């Protein structure tokens, strides 16, 4: 299934602007709130986060372990945190 989705997105035959726009808008709200409290970086573009997350989920396979997926998501979260924060 992932192979089919990847091929569809790569060829442009699957267009998903509405869900992606909705996800990006929600992430923008989360990032803004996090930047306001200092728990997230203020210079993060929500579209970049969506791209990182989509890349994460589309590049994983059924053979990936939950531990590896958790590690990759932790790396994405680390990229969003201000320097020195955990």
JSON list of C-alpha atoms in Angstrom, two decimals:
[
{"chain": "A", "resi": 1, "resn": "UNK", "atom": "CA", "xyz": [0.00, 0.00, 0.00]},
{"chain": "A", "resi": 2, "resn": "UNK", "atom": "CA", "xyz": [2.80, 2.42, 0.84]},
{"chain": "A", "resi": 3, "resn": "UNK", "atom": "CA", "xyz": [4.43, 1.71, -2.50]},
{"chain": "A", "resi": 4, "resn": "UNK", "atom": "CA", "xyz": [1.23, 2.57, -4.31]},
{"chain": "A", "resi": 5, "resn": "UNK", "atom": "CA", "xyz": [0.80, 5.78, -2.33]},
{"chain": "A", "resi": 6, "resn": "UNK", "atom": "CA", "xyz": [4.40, 6.81, -2.94]},
{"chain": "A", "resi": 7, "resn": "UNK", "atom": "CA", "xyz": [4.04, 6.18, -6.66]},
{"chain": "A", "resi": 8, "resn": "UNK", "atom": "CA", "xyz": [0.76, 8.12, -6.78]},
{"chain": "A", "resi": 9, "resn": "UNK", "atom": "CA", "xyz": [2.22, 11.12, -5.00]},
{"chain": "A", "resi": 10, "resn": "UNK", "atom": "CA", "xyz": [5.40, 11.01, -7.08]},
{"chain": "A", "resi": 11, "resn": "UNK", "atom": "CA", "xyz": [3.42, 10.93, -10.32]},
{"chain": "A", "resi": 12, "resn": "UNK", "atom": "CA", "xyz": [1.00, 13.62, -9.19]},
{"chain": "A", "resi": 13, "resn": "UNK", "atom": "CA", "xyz": [-2.01, 11.37, -9.68]},
{"chain": "A", "resi": 14, "resn": "UNK", "atom": "CA", "xyz": [-2.87, 11.64, -5.98]},
{"chain": "A", "resi": 15, "resn": "UNK", "atom": "CA", "xyz": [-3.42, 15.23, -5.00]},
{"chain": "A", "resi": 16, "resn": "UNK", "atom": "CA", "xyz": [-3.94, 15.88, -1.32]},
{"chain": "A", "resi": 17, "resn": "UNK", "atom": "CA", "xyz": [-3.84, 19.64, -0.89]},
{"chain": "A", "resi": 18, "resn": "UNK", "atom": "CA", "xyz": [-6.87, 19.90, 1.39]},
{"chain": "A", "resi": 19, "resn": "UNK", "atom": "CA", "xyz": [-5.77, 17.40, 4.05]},
{"chain": "A", "resi": 20, "resn": "UNK", "atom": "CA", "xyz": [-2.22, 18.70, 3.87]},
{"chain": "A", "resi": 21, "resn": "UNK", "atom": "CA", "xyz": [-3.42, 22.30, 4.23]},
{"chain": "A", "resi": 22, "resn": "UNK", "atom": "CA", "xyz": [-5.54, 21.33, 7.22]},
{"chain": "A", "resi": 23, "resn": "UNK", "atom": "CA", "xyz": [-2.66, 19.50, 8.89]},
{"chain": "A", "resi": 24, "resn": "UNK", "atom": "CA", "xyz": [-0.33, 22.42, 8.19]},
{"chain": "A", "resi": 25, "resn": "UNK", "atom": "CA", "xyz": [-2.83, 24.86, 9.74]},
{"chain": "A", "resi": 26, "resn": "UNK", "atom": "CA", "xyz": [-3.14, 22.75, 12.88]},
{"chain": "A", "resi": 27, "resn": "UNK", "atom": "CA", "xyz": [0.63, 22.45, 13.15]},
{"chain": "A", "resi": 28, "resn": "UNK", "atom": "CA", "xyz": [0.97, 26.21, 12.69]},
{"chain": "A", "resi": 29, "resn": "UNK", "atom": "CA", "xyz": [-1.31, 26.72, 15.71]},
{"chain": "A", "resi": 30, "resn": "UNK", "atom": "CA", "xyz": [0.71, 24.23, 17.78]},
{"chain": "A", "resi": 31, "resn": "UNK", "atom": "CA", "xyz": [4.02, 25.80, 16.74]},
{"chain": "A", "resi": 32, "resn": "UNK", "atom": "CA", "xyz": [2.77, 29.30, 17.51]},
{"chain": "A", "resi": 33, "resn": "UNK", "atom": "CA", "xyz": [1.57, 28.28, 20.95]},
{"chain": "A", "resi": 34, "resn": "UNK", "atom": "CA", "xyz": [4.82, 26.43, 21.64]},
{"chain": "A", "resi": 35, "resn": "UNK", "atom": "CA", "xyz": [6.91, 29.39, 20.51]},
{"chain": "A", "resi": 36, "resn": "UNK", "atom": "CA", "xyz": [4.87, 31.67, 22.76]},
{"chain": "A", "resi": 37, "resn": "UNK", "atom": "CA", "xyz": [5.64, 29.49, 25.80]},
{"chain": "A", "resi": 38, "resn": "UNK", "atom": "CA", "xyz": [9.25, 28.90, 24.75]},
{"chain": "A", "resi": 39, "resn": "UNK", "atom": "CA", "xyz": [8.82, 25.13, 24.46]},
{"chain": "A", "resi": 40, "resn": "UNK", "atom": "CA", "xyz": [9.21, 25.16, 20.66]},
{"chain": "A", "resi": 41, "resn": "UNK", "atom": "CA", "xyz": [11.41, 27.13, 18.30]},
{"chain": "A", "resi": 42, "resn": "UNK", "atom": "CA", "xyz": [9.90, 30.28, 16.85]},
{"chain": "A", "resi": 43, "resn": "UNK", "atom": "CA", "xyz": [11.61, 29.92, 13.46]},
{"chain": "A", "resi": 44, "resn": "UNK", "atom": "CA", "xyz": [9.99, 26.67, 12.34]},
{"chain": "A", "resi": 45, "resn": "UNK", "atom": "CA", "xyz": [7.86, 26.64, 9.21]},
{"chain": "A", "resi": 46, "resn": "UNK", "atom": "CA", "xyz": [4.80, 24.40, 9.66]},
{"chain": "A", "resi": 47, "resn": "UNK", "atom": "CA", "xyz": [5.08, 23.24, 6.05]},
{"chain": "A", "resi": 48, "resn": "UNK", "atom": "CA", "xyz": [8.58, 21.99, 6.77]},
{"chain": "A", "resi": 49, "resn": "UNK", "atom": "CA", "xyz": [7.29, 19.96, 9.72]},
{"chain": "A", "resi": 50, "resn": "UNK", "atom": "CA", "xyz": [4.57, 18.40, 7.57]},
{"chain": "A", "resi": 51, "resn": "UNK", "atom": "CA", "xyz": [7.17, 17.48, 4.96]},
{"chain": "A", "resi": 52, "resn": "UNK", "atom": "CA", "xyz": [9.42, 15.89, 7.62]},
{"chain": "A", "resi": 53, "resn": "UNK", "atom": "CA", "xyz": [6.53, 13.90, 9.07]},
{"chain": "A", "resi": 54, "resn": "UNK", "atom": "CA", "xyz": [5.27, 12.75, 5.68]},
{"chain": "A", "resi": 55, "resn": "UNK", "atom": "CA", "xyz": [8.79, 11.73, 4.76]},
{"chain": "A", "resi": 56, "resn": "UNK", "atom": "CA", "xyz": [9.05, 9.81, 8.01]},
{"chain": "A", "resi": 57, "resn": "UNK", "atom": "CA", "xyz": [5.82, 7.91, 7.52]},
{"chain": "A", "resi": 58, "resn": "UNK", "atom": "CA", "xyz": [6.20, 7.34, 3.79]},
{"chain": "A", "resi": 59, "resn": "UNK", "atom": "CA", "xyz": [9.75, 6.08, 4.13]},
{"chain": "A", "resi": 60, "resn": "UNK", "atom": "CA", "xyz": [8.96, 3.50, 6.78]},
{"chain": "A", "resi": 61, "resn": "UNK", "atom": "CA", "xyz": [7.99, -0.02, 5.88]},
{"chain": "A", "resi": 62, "resn": "UNK", "atom": "CA", "xyz": [6.11, -2.76, 7.64]},
{"chain": "A", "resi": 63, "resn": "UNK", "atom": "CA", "xyz": [9.50, -4.18, 8.62]},
{"chain": "A", "resi": 64, "resn": "UNK", "atom": "CA", "xyz": [10.37, -1.09, 10.70]},
{"chain": "A", "resi": 65, "resn": "UNK", "atom": "CA", "xyz": [10.40, -1.68, 14.41]},
{"chain": "A", "resi": 66, "resn": "UNK", "atom": "CA", "xyz": [8.33, 0.52, 16.70]},
{"chain": "A", "resi": 67, "resn": "UNK", "atom": "CA", "xyz": [11.58, 1.50, 18.42]},
{"chain": "A", "resi": 68, "resn": "UNK", "atom": "CA", "xyz": [13.07, 2.85, 15.18]},
{"chain": "A", "resi": 69, "resn": "UNK", "atom": "CA", "xyz": [9.91, 4.75, 14.34]},
{"chain": "A", "resi": 70, "resn": "UNK", "atom": "CA", "xyz": [9.90, 6.24, 17.86]},
{"chain": "A", "resi": 71, "resn": "UNK", "atom": "CA", "xyz": [13.56, 7.23, 17.44]},
{"chain": "A", "resi": 72, "resn": "UNK", "atom": "CA", "xyz": [12.88, 8.95, 14.13]},
{"chain": "A", "resi": 73, "resn": "UNK", "atom": "CA", "xyz": [9.92, 10.84, 15.57]},
{"chain": "A", "resi": 74, "resn": "UNK", "atom": "CA", "xyz": [12.10, 11.87, 18.52]},
{"chain": "A", "resi": 75, "resn": "UNK", "atom": "CA", "xyz": [14.58, 13.32, 16.02]},
{"chain": "A", "resi": 76, "resn": "UNK", "atom": "CA", "xyz": [11.79, 15.36, 14.41]},
{"chain": "A", "resi": 77, "resn": "UNK", "atom": "CA", "xyz": [10.70, 16.62, 17.84]},
{"chain": "A", "resi": 78, "resn": "UNK", "atom": "CA", "xyz": [14.27, 17.47, 18.78]},
{"chain": "A", "resi": 79, "resn": "UNK", "atom": "CA", "xyz": [14.47, 19.64, 15.66]},
{"chain": "A", "resi": 80, "resn": "UNK", "atom": "CA", "xyz": [11.49, 21.65, 16.93]},
{"chain": "A", "resi": 81, "resn": "UNK", "atom": "CA", "xyz": [12.83, 22.31, 20.41]},
{"chain": "A", "resi": 82, "resn": "UNK", "atom": "CA", "xyz": [14.88, 25.39, 21.29]},
{"chain": "A", "resi": 83, "resn": "UNK", "atom": "CA", "xyz": [18.58, 24.66, 21.75]},
{"chain": "A", "resi": 84, "resn": "UNK", "atom": "CA", "xyz": [19.36, 22.89, 24.98]},
{"chain": "A", "resi": 85, "resn": "UNK", "atom": "CA", "xyz": [15.76, 21.94, 25.79]},
{"chain": "A", "resi": 86, "resn": "UNK", "atom": "CA", "xyz": [14.64, 18.34, 26.12]}
]
